[in-house]
XYZ file of C-alpha atoms in Angstrom:
433
model
C 12.882 -46.829 0.390
C 15.885 -45.886 0.593
C 17.861 -44.107 3.135
C 19.078 -40.690 3.198
C 23.139 -41.107 3.618
C 25.326 -39.143 5.167
C 28.846 -39.946 5.401
C 32.403 -38.587 4.715
C 33.854 -38.430 0.915
C 37.863 -39.712 0.583
C 38.040 -36.314 -0.816
C 41.347 -33.652 -0.020
C 43.104 -33.974 2.211
C 44.373 -30.891 5.347
C 47.732 -29.590 3.063
C 46.396 -29.559 -0.298
C 47.520 -27.656 -2.378
C 44.805 -24.703 -4.404
C 45.087 -21.473 -6.276
C 43.158 -18.726 -5.270
C 41.105 -16.140 -7.673
C 39.281 -13.557 -7.544
C 36.383 -12.356 -10.420
C 36.447 -8.406 -10.204
C 33.891 -6.626 -11.022
C 35.531 -3.995 -11.079
C 33.281 -2.805 -7.363
C 33.436 1.383 -6.307
C 33.749 -0.313 -3.148
C 35.441 0.012 -0.513
C 37.509 -2.945 -0.818
C 39.964 -3.720 -2.597
C 42.032 -6.767 -4.240
C 44.806 -7.531 -2.487
C 42.846 -7.598 0.950
C 40.018 -9.697 -0.903
C 42.459 -12.294 -1.641
C 44.272 -12.478 1.299
C 40.737 -12.668 3.149
C 39.827 -15.845 0.779
C 43.640 -17.217 0.953
C 43.227 -16.803 4.996
C 39.667 -19.096 4.447
C 41.352 -21.793 2.623
C 43.811 -21.690 5.160
C 40.551 -22.029 8.250
C 41.127 -25.732 7.700
C 43.814 -26.229 7.066
C 44.560 -24.953 2.189
C 47.273 -24.651 1.472
C 47.306 -21.296 -1.058
C 51.169 -22.031 -3.376
C 49.099 -18.527 -5.695
C 46.466 -15.804 -5.426
C 45.247 -14.112 -8.476
C 42.884 -11.313 -8.987
C 40.576 -12.135 -13.036
C 38.964 -8.816 -13.896
C 35.753 -9.430 -15.347
C 33.625 -7.323 -17.075
C 30.944 -8.612 -19.400
C 30.737 -12.746 -16.956
C 30.482 -15.352 -19.125
C 27.869 -17.709 -18.973
C 29.926 -21.178 -19.193
C 32.534 -20.108 -17.162
C 32.463 -16.941 -15.824
C 35.982 -15.953 -16.911
C 36.366 -15.471 -20.487
C 38.841 -17.995 -22.235
C 42.143 -16.014 -22.396
C 41.225 -16.261 -18.599
C 40.547 -19.629 -18.302
C 43.537 -20.882 -19.825
C 45.902 -19.273 -17.847
C 44.227 -20.852 -14.585
C 44.864 -23.964 -16.502
C 48.506 -22.817 -16.070
C 48.749 -21.399 -12.757
C 47.600 -25.080 -11.714
C 49.356 -27.429 -13.654
C 52.409 -25.436 -12.626
C 51.963 -25.453 -9.108
C 50.383 -29.564 -9.360
C 47.404 -27.378 -7.739
C 44.274 -29.617 -6.005
C 41.522 -27.306 -5.968
C 40.780 -24.066 -7.885
C 39.204 -21.826 -5.322
C 36.753 -18.809 -6.952
C 36.301 -15.713 -4.065
C 32.599 -15.043 -5.775
C 29.985 -17.012 -6.954
C 29.920 -19.958 -9.579
C 26.511 -21.024 -11.507
C 26.569 -25.777 -11.513
C 26.872 -25.123 -14.816
C 30.607 -23.025 -14.291
C 31.620 -25.079 -11.996
C 31.970 -28.699 -13.719
C 32.876 -26.589 -17.122
C 36.165 -24.996 -15.076
C 36.082 -27.992 -13.724
C 37.033 -29.580 -16.634
C 38.785 -26.349 -18.409
C 41.318 -26.782 -15.393
C 41.583 -30.729 -14.784
C 40.968 -29.023 -11.330
C 38.216 -29.428 -8.306
C 36.789 -25.888 -7.976
C 34.795 -24.744 -5.267
C 33.408 -20.538 -5.127
C 33.197 -18.625 -2.473
C 29.471 -19.927 -1.009
C 30.798 -23.744 -0.608
C 34.716 -22.804 0.777
C 32.491 -21.298 3.560
C 30.510 -23.700 4.354
C 33.550 -25.598 4.005
C 34.555 -24.053 7.861
C 30.896 -24.012 9.256
C 30.913 -27.792 8.518
C 34.049 -28.651 9.963
C 33.671 -26.279 12.741
C 30.065 -26.363 14.151
C 30.804 -28.207 17.612
C 26.976 -28.453 18.802
C 24.047 -29.943 17.480
C 22.930 -26.439 16.493
C 25.365 -25.640 14.480
C 25.730 -29.607 12.848
C 21.346 -29.370 12.066
C 22.167 -25.230 10.557
C 25.539 -25.966 8.756
C 23.786 -28.697 6.793
C 20.846 -27.384 5.633
C 22.556 -24.759 4.288
C 24.741 -27.282 2.319
C 22.249 -29.129 1.159
C 20.167 -26.284 0.473
C 23.225 -24.769 -1.727
C 23.980 -28.297 -3.126
C 20.520 -29.407 -4.307
C 21.049 -28.078 -8.371
C 24.677 -29.527 -8.245
C 23.421 -33.232 -6.874
C 19.958 -33.886 -8.777
C 22.158 -33.686 -11.534
C 24.029 -37.144 -11.182
C 21.840 -38.967 -9.430
C 21.337 -41.130 -12.385
C 24.575 -42.170 -12.647
C 26.457 -45.049 -10.365
C 28.986 -42.518 -9.373
C 30.175 -41.303 -5.764
C 28.924 -37.157 -5.873
C 30.762 -34.705 -4.644
C 30.888 -33.917 -0.927
C 31.084 -33.004 2.107
C 29.335 -30.144 4.417
C 30.668 -27.755 1.301
C 33.542 -30.031 -0.379
C 36.449 -31.611 0.661
C 34.886 -33.995 3.340
C 31.060 -33.251 4.914
C 27.801 -34.420 4.194
C 28.071 -36.535 1.560
C 27.691 -39.201 -1.058
C 24.067 -40.704 -2.123
C 23.352 -44.107 -3.426
C 21.560 -43.830 -6.170
C 18.049 -43.966 -6.031
C 18.719 -41.057 -3.634
C 16.153 -38.254 -5.813
C 15.093 -34.270 -5.597
C 12.054 -35.958 -2.656
C 14.567 -37.467 -0.360
C 15.936 -34.161 -0.262
C 13.380 -32.155 0.078
C 12.490 -34.366 2.977
C 14.811 -35.207 4.936
C 15.306 -30.210 4.516
C 12.158 -30.551 5.874
C 12.924 -32.710 8.714
C 16.301 -30.246 9.714
C 13.305 -27.506 9.622
C 11.405 -29.335 11.899
C 14.706 -29.630 14.323
C 15.486 -26.440 13.699
C 12.460 -24.824 14.422
C 12.325 -26.964 18.384
C 16.469 -25.405 19.065
C 14.493 -22.073 18.100
C 11.144 -22.399 20.169
C 14.089 -23.309 23.117
C 15.971 -20.433 22.275
C 12.606 -18.415 23.067
C 12.603 -19.905 26.364
C 16.001 -19.398 27.765
C 15.135 -15.737 26.072
C 12.603 -15.523 28.307
C 13.881 -15.994 31.589
C 16.795 -13.958 31.035
C 14.548 -10.882 30.569
C 13.298 -12.159 33.966
C 16.780 -12.420 35.194
C 18.071 -10.018 36.556
C 20.766 -8.835 34.482
C 21.634 -6.797 31.326
C 22.556 -8.381 28.267
C 25.616 -7.502 26.167
C 26.377 -9.259 22.225
C 29.460 -9.091 20.644
C 29.333 -8.924 17.468
C 31.629 -8.227 14.041
C 33.496 -9.306 11.484
C 34.743 -12.902 11.898
C 38.719 -12.176 12.732
C 37.860 -8.913 13.990
C 39.316 -10.046 17.632
C 35.620 -10.616 19.986
C 36.469 -14.418 21.340
C 40.000 -12.467 22.995
C 38.005 -9.607 23.996
C 35.093 -11.885 25.567
C 37.595 -14.365 26.560
C 40.372 -10.578 29.171
C 36.696 -9.615 30.404
C 35.424 -12.841 31.457
C 38.636 -14.727 32.311
C 36.730 -18.249 30.191
C 39.357 -20.087 27.557
C 36.855 -19.657 24.274
C 38.857 -20.283 21.177
C 40.407 -17.503 20.199
C 43.052 -18.341 17.153
C 43.716 -16.078 14.872
C 42.011 -17.636 11.647
C 38.651 -16.685 9.957
C 35.617 -17.999 11.630
C 37.476 -19.629 14.790
C 34.363 -19.416 16.894
C 30.881 -20.758 15.577
C 28.329 -20.741 18.382
C 27.650 -18.592 20.887
C 29.182 -19.014 24.102
C 27.778 -16.421 27.512
C 29.655 -16.357 29.824
C 28.878 -14.101 33.479
C 30.950 -10.220 33.944
C 31.315 -7.468 36.688
C 31.399 -4.376 34.846
C 31.440 -0.321 36.607
C 27.664 0.080 38.353
C 26.806 -3.350 37.219
C 28.262 -6.385 39.894
C 26.480 -8.838 36.403
C 25.578 -8.703 33.477
C 25.990 -11.660 30.914
C 28.869 -11.198 28.126
C 27.265 -13.515 24.865
C 30.267 -13.961 22.257
C 28.015 -14.559 18.266
C 29.244 -15.937 15.171
C 31.953 -13.984 12.844
C 30.022 -11.665 10.099
C 31.961 -11.400 6.737
C 31.426 -10.071 3.134
C 29.155 -11.714 1.149
C 27.424 -14.305 3.447
C 26.075 -16.920 1.663
C 22.599 -17.103 1.767
C 21.851 -19.836 2.328
C 23.681 -19.974 6.162
C 22.269 -16.566 6.760
C 19.032 -18.228 7.007
C 20.242 -20.869 8.283
C 22.468 -19.255 11.855
C 19.176 -16.706 11.841
C 18.243 -18.649 15.386
C 22.222 -18.429 16.958
C 21.595 -14.824 14.829
C 18.625 -13.811 17.385
C 20.516 -13.948 20.120
C 21.950 -10.662 18.937
C 18.066 -9.600 19.342
C 17.329 -10.107 23.271
C 20.889 -8.735 23.897
C 20.225 -5.080 25.715
C 23.453 -4.036 24.335
C 25.632 -4.508 21.580
C 29.611 -3.808 21.532
C 30.506 -3.613 17.801
C 34.129 -5.398 17.086
C 36.068 -3.457 14.557
C 39.723 -4.746 13.442
C 41.209 -1.629 12.962
C 44.812 -2.756 11.312
C 43.111 -4.228 8.480
C 42.985 -2.208 5.772
C 39.660 -3.209 4.665
C 37.556 -2.156 7.886
C 35.140 -0.114 6.833
C 33.978 -2.397 4.322
C 33.758 -4.530 6.788
C 31.318 -2.364 9.228
C 29.219 -2.047 6.587
C 28.950 -5.606 6.429
C 28.459 -5.576 10.066
C 25.998 -3.028 9.565
C 24.108 -4.397 7.029
C 23.634 -8.342 8.883
C 21.759 -6.136 12.413
C 19.910 -3.738 10.078
C 18.598 -7.442 8.056
C 18.036 -8.811 11.393
C 16.543 -5.556 12.602
C 17.813 -3.696 15.550
C 20.143 -1.430 14.292
C 19.051 2.529 13.762
C 16.721 4.587 15.127
C 14.601 2.360 18.236
C 16.604 0.142 18.455
C 19.541 -1.786 20.262
C 21.943 0.450 21.879
C 24.734 -0.090 20.265
C 29.041 1.118 21.213
C 31.980 0.003 18.831
C 35.598 -0.981 20.698
C 37.875 0.033 17.248
C 40.881 -2.922 18.058
C 44.062 -4.464 17.955
C 45.274 -0.412 18.194
C 48.342 -2.735 19.296
C 48.322 -3.328 15.079
C 49.166 -0.085 13.888
C 52.053 1.997 13.076
C 51.573 5.946 15.315
C 50.552 8.312 12.474
C 47.209 6.093 12.457
C 47.059 6.054 16.350
C 46.824 9.020 16.654
C 44.501 9.620 14.135
C 42.163 7.184 15.228
C 42.484 8.657 18.894
C 41.164 11.710 17.457
C 38.927 10.269 15.845
C 37.282 8.765 18.623
C 37.983 11.480 21.009
C 34.906 12.534 18.194
C 32.718 10.120 19.457
C 31.309 8.702 23.177
C 30.343 5.183 21.559
C 33.780 4.113 21.100
C 36.279 3.140 22.606
C 40.380 2.216 21.133
C 41.523 -1.160 22.961
C 43.604 -3.772 21.391
C 41.835 -6.960 23.363
C 45.350 -9.155 23.350
C 47.239 -6.468 25.766
C 44.738 -5.054 27.047
C 45.255 -1.625 26.424
C 41.711 0.355 27.149
C 39.434 -2.567 28.456
C 38.936 -0.257 31.169
C 37.859 1.585 29.175
C 35.223 0.392 27.370
C 33.945 -1.323 30.155
C 33.292 2.253 32.074
C 31.938 2.870 28.378
C 29.588 0.162 28.607
C 28.692 -0.265 32.098
C 27.816 3.892 31.664
C 25.965 2.580 28.820
C 23.765 0.059 30.899
C 23.012 2.683 33.685
C 22.180 6.137 31.563
C 18.472 6.935 32.371
C 18.439 5.624 35.569
C 15.359 7.850 37.272
C 15.090 7.595 41.011
C 12.605 4.983 42.564
C 10.959 4.853 45.877
C 10.096 1.266 46.390
C 8.750 -0.932 49.277
C 10.281 -4.292 51.126
C 9.372 -6.178 53.014
C 12.196 -7.118 55.727
C 12.858 -9.979 55.391
C 13.363 -9.507 51.897
C 17.619 -9.352 51.718
C 17.867 -10.799 48.454
C 15.808 -8.196 47.164
C 17.721 -5.037 48.748
C 20.976 -6.363 48.092
C 19.560 -6.924 44.226
C 18.940 -3.057 44.665
C 22.230 -1.952 45.624
C 23.430 -4.737 42.789
C 21.992 -3.010 40.101
C 21.157 0.464 41.320
C 22.158 3.425 43.265
C 20.322 3.085 46.588
C 19.601 6.832 48.478
C 18.301 6.295 50.937
C 16.843 3.128 52.696
C 13.851 3.811 55.762
C 12.377 0.867 58.131
C 8.642 1.717 59.026
C 7.441 -1.188 61.045
C 8.051 -4.624 59.174
C 8.012 -2.561 55.552
C 11.845 -0.933 54.235
C 11.137 1.986 51.817
C 14.839 2.033 49.599
C 14.802 5.658 47.431
C 17.347 4.133 44.214
C 18.095 5.022 40.901
C 17.762 2.751 38.424
C 17.434 2.348 34.694
C 13.993 1.535 33.300
C 14.220 -1.907 32.276
C 15.782 -2.528 35.764
C 13.147 -1.661 37.529
C 11.062 -3.135 35.144
C 13.187 -6.943 35.811
C 13.271 -6.179 39.655
C 8.771 -6.539 40.002
C 9.539 -9.333 37.732
C 10.855 -10.651 39.766
C 10.040 -14.171 40.927
C 7.314 -13.635 38.273
């Protein structure tokens, strides 16, 4: 039986010239065309693509063959020729037929938003788990686009996306092979899910609360993570700078030790293949005791981005009443003018779940940590606990996670009156199990 090989294609190199086109379907949503084009250009820049032109094209009635009208396709072809572009990026979803026809008409390689995001994830995934997730997502997306060509003696469209990645297939590859490969990947990811579940169970038994940072990509999560933990997680001004979840110890007011988790950033219209493939990673959020939603208040689409994050959290079933407590960190306050800063501060003052910060400069971070500490210790009540006289670790734990009001030595037992939250009391009881 022929093997299913994944190789890198000699595709477009970094620095390739690209044109970004946003198909404006006259949406009444919160996002504006300029911000959407800038985001798509940022996605391209994240993998070293040189965007030489950006254009929004009104699409009143999507054409089955090319999405755009014939005159619009001709205009795109002319722009490709003028700029000598090697790539046309359509910031929306394309069917395989539309993609192929656009490539024929514009005489250049065409990828859609899903392909672009898959390409970024393919390049950035550092862990074995991340590579498995990206490969599965790629194969799921690419299957319909590859099968049509597998009967020909030719190189196939490449990779974790299209600019190079898991790659070219040989003539003997067929639908069964790709299904088998996907089945193997799913089994491996199921093992990852089980392993993560065991790790989460151990953390639940450990006496430390878990705080998950979530937010739109490039909102500043990793910068905040580094400031709070003193770590050096990659934190560049790039979309999807961080993919694999990272956990570090952090100290907070009233909480001697907690675990802070930095997760993958969200994005609008995240490919469904990636939502499914990265669910194991996102499930780290499900085990958190508190979620901190980091928002970029300097971005013109901040409200729309917040809605996208809320939609993902809702899909995970952890938002709303009875869900995991959530705070908001309104970040990048250093990037707004004085008038906007006053308005933002006024709005935040009317809420008890918001801290206005700059993760870059450190402004407001102390207030944020105080807010997190207060949230984690809220609901504490008085518990009377008996410890053996030599249980120094237990006593240290109670001092670290609660407010000890009295200690009375009675023979070989130490009777302690301490205020603890119900979660911390449960953690204390589960010690050593």
